[in-house]
PDB file of C-alpha atoms in Angstrom:
ATOM      1  CA  UNK A   1       8.992  19.022  -6.500  1.00  0.00           C
ATOM      2  CA  UNK A   2       6.532  16.210  -4.935  1.00  0.00           C
ATOM      3  CA  UNK A   3       4.757  18.317  -2.024  1.00  0.00           C
ATOM      4  CA  UNK A   4       1.776  17.525   0.285  1.00  0.00           C
ATOM      5  CA  UNK A   5       1.071  21.202   2.230  1.00  0.00           C
ATOM      6  CA  UNK A   6      -2.009  20.657   5.190  1.00  0.00           C
ATOM      7  CA  UNK A   7      -4.142  23.079   5.966  1.00  0.00           C
ATOM      8  CA  UNK A   8      -7.093  23.680   8.227  1.00  0.00           C
ATOM      9  CA  UNK A   9      -5.798  23.773  11.358  1.00  0.00           C
ATOM     10  CA  UNK A  10      -6.796  25.696  14.531  1.00  0.00           C
ATOM     11  CA  UNK A  11      -8.506  26.015  18.139  1.00  0.00           C
ATOM     12  CA  UNK A  12     -12.042  24.488  18.559  1.00  0.00           C
ATOM     13  CA  UNK A  13     -14.067  23.964  21.356  1.00  0.00           C
ATOM     14  CA  UNK A  14     -15.202  20.471  22.573  1.00  0.00           C
ATOM     15  CA  UNK A  15     -17.687  18.963  20.458  1.00  0.00           C
ATOM     16  CA  UNK A  16     -16.722  21.283  16.857  1.00  0.00           C
ATOM     17  CA  UNK A  17     -15.360  19.795  14.017  1.00  0.00           C
ATOM     18  CA  UNK A  18     -12.837  21.092  11.718  1.00  0.00           C
ATOM     19  CA  UNK A  19     -12.036  19.937   7.729  1.00  0.00           C
ATOM     20  CA  UNK A  20      -8.306  19.363   7.344  1.00  0.00           C
ATOM     21  CA  UNK A  21      -7.029  19.534   3.601  1.00  0.00           C
ATOM     22  CA  UNK A  22      -3.924  17.490   1.826  1.00  0.00           C
ATOM     23  CA  UNK A  23      -3.033  18.826  -0.982  1.00  0.00           C
ATOM     24  CA  UNK A  24      -0.867  16.929  -3.421  1.00  0.00           C
ATOM     25  CA  UNK A  25       1.624  18.650  -6.405  1.00  0.00           C
ATOM     26  CA  UNK A  26       4.144  16.822  -8.059  1.00  0.00           C
ATOM     27  CA  UNK A  27       2.074  13.730  -8.456  1.00  0.00           C
ATOM     28  CA  UNK A  28      -1.324  12.536  -8.598  1.00  0.00           C
ATOM     29  CA  UNK A  29      -3.567  10.828  -5.613  1.00  0.00           C
ATOM     30  CA  UNK A  30      -4.954   8.453  -7.941  1.00  0.00           C
ATOM     31  CA  UNK A  31      -1.813   6.440  -7.687  1.00  0.00           C
ATOM     32  CA  UNK A  32      -1.030   6.721  -3.827  1.00  0.00           C
ATOM     33  CA  UNK A  33      -2.299   6.274  -0.281  1.00  0.00           C
ATOM     34  CA  UNK A  34      -2.609   8.767   1.618  1.00  0.00           C
ATOM     35  CA  UNK A  35      -2.520   8.424   5.268  1.00  0.00           C
ATOM     36  CA  UNK A  36      -3.334  11.196   8.463  1.00  0.00           C
ATOM     37  CA  UNK A  37      -1.013  10.570  11.444  1.00  0.00           C
ATOM     38  CA  UNK A  38      -1.317  12.430  14.895  1.00  0.00           C
ATOM     39  CA  UNK A  39       1.783  13.021  17.116  1.00  0.00           C
ATOM     40  CA  UNK A  40       0.741  14.307  20.513  1.00  0.00           C
ATOM     41  CA  UNK A  41       3.627  16.173  23.065  1.00  0.00           C
ATOM     42  CA  UNK A  42       5.692  13.355  24.572  1.00  0.00           C
ATOM     43  CA  UNK A  43       3.675  11.213  22.418  1.00  0.00           C
ATOM     44  CA  UNK A  44       4.154   8.743  19.752  1.00  0.00           C
ATOM     45  CA  UNK A  45       3.311   9.608  15.907  1.00  0.00           C
ATOM     46  CA  UNK A  46      -0.267   7.265  15.720  1.00  0.00           C
ATOM     47  CA  UNK A  47      -2.064   6.837  12.859  1.00  0.00           C
ATOM     48  CA  UNK A  48      -5.778   7.865  12.160  1.00  0.00           C
ATOM     49  CA  UNK A  49      -6.922   7.716   8.959  1.00  0.00           C
ATOM     50  CA  UNK A  50      -6.043   5.901   5.190  1.00  0.00           C
ATOM     51  CA  UNK A  51      -7.156   5.834   2.106  1.00  0.00           C
ATOM     52  CA  UNK A  52      -5.980   3.675  -0.712  1.00  0.00           C
ATOM     53  CA  UNK A  53      -7.418   4.709  -4.846  1.00  0.00           C
ATOM     54  CA  UNK A  54      -5.331   1.680  -5.647  1.00  0.00           C
ATOM     55  CA  UNK A  55      -6.468  -1.167  -3.671  1.00  0.00           C
ATOM     56  CA  UNK A  56     -10.188   0.632  -2.277  1.00  0.00           C
ATOM     57  CA  UNK A  57      -9.128   0.509   1.603  1.00  0.00           C
ATOM     58  CA  UNK A  58     -10.284   2.807   3.875  1.00  0.00           C
ATOM     59  CA  UNK A  59      -9.006   2.735   7.985  1.00  0.00           C
ATOM     60  CA  UNK A  60      -9.854   4.472  11.069  1.00  0.00           C
ATOM     61  CA  UNK A  61      -8.616   4.286  14.319  1.00  0.00           C
ATOM     62  CA  UNK A  62     -10.148   3.059  16.580  1.00  0.00           C
ATOM     63  CA  UNK A  63     -10.459   6.150  18.931  1.00  0.00           C
ATOM     64  CA  UNK A  64     -11.832   8.279  15.901  1.00  0.00           C
ATOM     65  CA  UNK A  65     -14.432   6.197  14.078  1.00  0.00           C
ATOM     66  CA  UNK A  66     -17.896   7.512  13.618  1.00  0.00           C
ATOM     67  CA  UNK A  67     -16.621  11.098  14.182  1.00  0.00           C
ATOM     68  CA  UNK A  68     -13.517  11.327  11.306  1.00  0.00           C
ATOM     69  CA  UNK A  69     -14.342  11.077   7.818  1.00  0.00           C
ATOM     70  CA  UNK A  70     -11.528  10.777   5.234  1.00  0.00           C
ATOM     71  CA  UNK A  71     -12.313  12.479   1.378  1.00  0.00           C
ATOM     72  CA  UNK A  72     -11.090  12.272  -1.301  1.00  0.00           C
ATOM     73  CA  UNK A  73     -11.449  15.351  -4.676  1.00  0.00           C
ATOM     74  CA  UNK A  74      -9.924  13.980  -7.436  1.00  0.00           C
ATOM     75  CA  UNK A  75     -10.143  17.341  -9.452  1.00  0.00           C
ATOM     76  CA  UNK A  76      -8.012  19.350  -6.869  1.00  0.00           C
ATOM     77  CA  UNK A  77      -6.136  16.608  -6.360  1.00  0.00           C
ATOM     78  CA  UNK A  78      -6.537  16.496  -2.151  1.00  0.00           C
ATOM     79  CA  UNK A  79      -7.596  14.652   0.649  1.00  0.00           C
ATOM     80  CA  UNK A  80      -9.654  15.745   3.150  1.00  0.00           C
ATOM     81  CA  UNK A  81     -10.173  14.682   7.010  1.00  0.00           C
ATOM     82  CA  UNK A  82     -13.695  16.038   8.913  1.00  0.00           C
ATOM     83  CA  UNK A  83     -13.369  15.589  12.002  1.00  0.00           C
ATOM     84  CA  UNK A  84     -16.218  15.971  14.224  1.00  0.00           C
ATOM     85  CA  UNK A  85     -16.761  15.801  18.011  1.00  0.00           C
ATOM     86  CA  UNK A  86     -14.181  17.178  18.902  1.00  0.00           C
ATOM     87  CA  UNK A  87     -12.372  15.700  21.825  1.00  0.00           C
ATOM     88  CA  UNK A  88      -9.667  17.594  23.990  1.00  0.00           C
ATOM     89  CA  UNK A  89      -7.887  14.106  23.810  1.00  0.00           C
ATOM     90  CA  UNK A  90      -8.103  15.135  19.695  1.00  0.00           C
ATOM     91  CA  UNK A  91      -5.476  17.441  20.385  1.00  0.00           C
ATOM     92  CA  UNK A  92      -2.227  17.233  18.261  1.00  0.00           C
ATOM     93  CA  UNK A  93      -0.527  18.254  15.751  1.00  0.00           C
ATOM     94  CA  UNK A  94      -1.753  16.675  12.434  1.00  0.00           C
ATOM     95  CA  UNK A  95       0.139  15.490   9.486  1.00  0.00           C
ATOM     96  CA  UNK A  96      -0.597  13.629   6.079  1.00  0.00           C
ATOM     97  CA  UNK A  97       1.887  11.427   3.895  1.00  0.00           C
ATOM     98  CA  UNK A  98       1.725   9.530   0.501  1.00  0.00           C
ATOM     99  CA  UNK A  99       3.165   5.877  -0.061  1.00  0.00           C
ATOM    100  CA  UNK A 100       2.888   4.042  -3.673  1.00  0.00           C
ATOM    101  CA  UNK A 101       3.340   0.579  -1.526  1.00  0.00           C
ATOM    102  CA  UNK A 102       0.647  -1.690  -2.538  1.00  0.00           C
ATOM    103  CA  UNK A 103      -1.662  -3.550  -0.056  1.00  0.00           C
ATOM    104  CA  UNK A 104      -2.351  -1.388   1.933  1.00  0.00           C
ATOM    105  CA  UNK A 105      -4.143  -3.181   4.787  1.00  0.00           C
ATOM    106  CA  UNK A 106      -0.917  -4.820   6.806  1.00  0.00           C
ATOM    107  CA  UNK A 107       1.059  -1.571   7.344  1.00  0.00           C
ATOM    108  CA  UNK A 108      -1.308   1.490   6.539  1.00  0.00           C
ATOM    109  CA  UNK A 109      -0.419   2.932  10.311  1.00  0.00           C
ATOM    110  CA  UNK A 110       3.317   2.247  10.026  1.00  0.00           C
ATOM    111  CA  UNK A 111       4.818   6.272   9.746  1.00  0.00           C
ATOM    112  CA  UNK A 112       7.923   4.047   8.129  1.00  0.00           C
ATOM    113  CA  UNK A 113       6.495   3.437   4.991  1.00  0.00           C
ATOM    114  CA  UNK A 114       5.025   6.707   3.950  1.00  0.00           C
ATOM    115  CA  UNK A 115       7.854   8.458   1.774  1.00  0.00           C
ATOM    116  CA  UNK A 116       6.676  12.258   1.695  1.00  0.00           C
ATOM    117  CA  UNK A 117       5.029  14.080   4.795  1.00  0.00           C
ATOM    118  CA  UNK A 118       3.629  17.250   5.088  1.00  0.00           C
ATOM    119  CA  UNK A 119       4.751  19.755   7.592  1.00  0.00           C
ATOM    120  CA  UNK A 120       1.869  19.856   9.920  1.00  0.00           C
ATOM    121  CA  UNK A 121      -0.893  21.601  10.849  1.00  0.00           C
ATOM    122  CA  UNK A 122      -1.900  22.169  14.505  1.00  0.00           C
ATOM    123  CA  UNK A 123      -5.201  20.975  15.985  1.00  0.00           C
ATOM    124  CA  UNK A 124      -5.954  22.416  19.342  1.00  0.00           C
ATOM    125  CA  UNK A 125      -9.675  21.071  21.025  1.00  0.00           C
ATOM    126  CA  UNK A 126     -10.176  22.757  24.466  1.00  0.00           C
ATOM    127  CA  UNK A 127     -12.588  21.414  26.806  1.00  0.00           C
TER     128      UNK A 127
END
């Protein structure tokens, strides 16, 4: 069964850091693009970052550039999102998702192009 499981969320003060993990089972991350999305109450789901081994693309939303870093551990079949200098505006449920579409440049921020989703992990930043 193909699954993604997020972990690492929690409560952190403004300016602090968290590292989210996205562990894949049933498929290898070498074959897919992994995107991180977030959704705050009353807002639409927002693309945060994406990494793809097949086409070599890495993307970040403007709101997180310079603060968040996406990476992957091939041996653990896990993708990470390191979040530094957190702000209250970063408070949301964070999801990871997988897609096997090619040329992610044109679709990385579109949730409908991702096939598998994790359950989400809550990130709360207090001010």
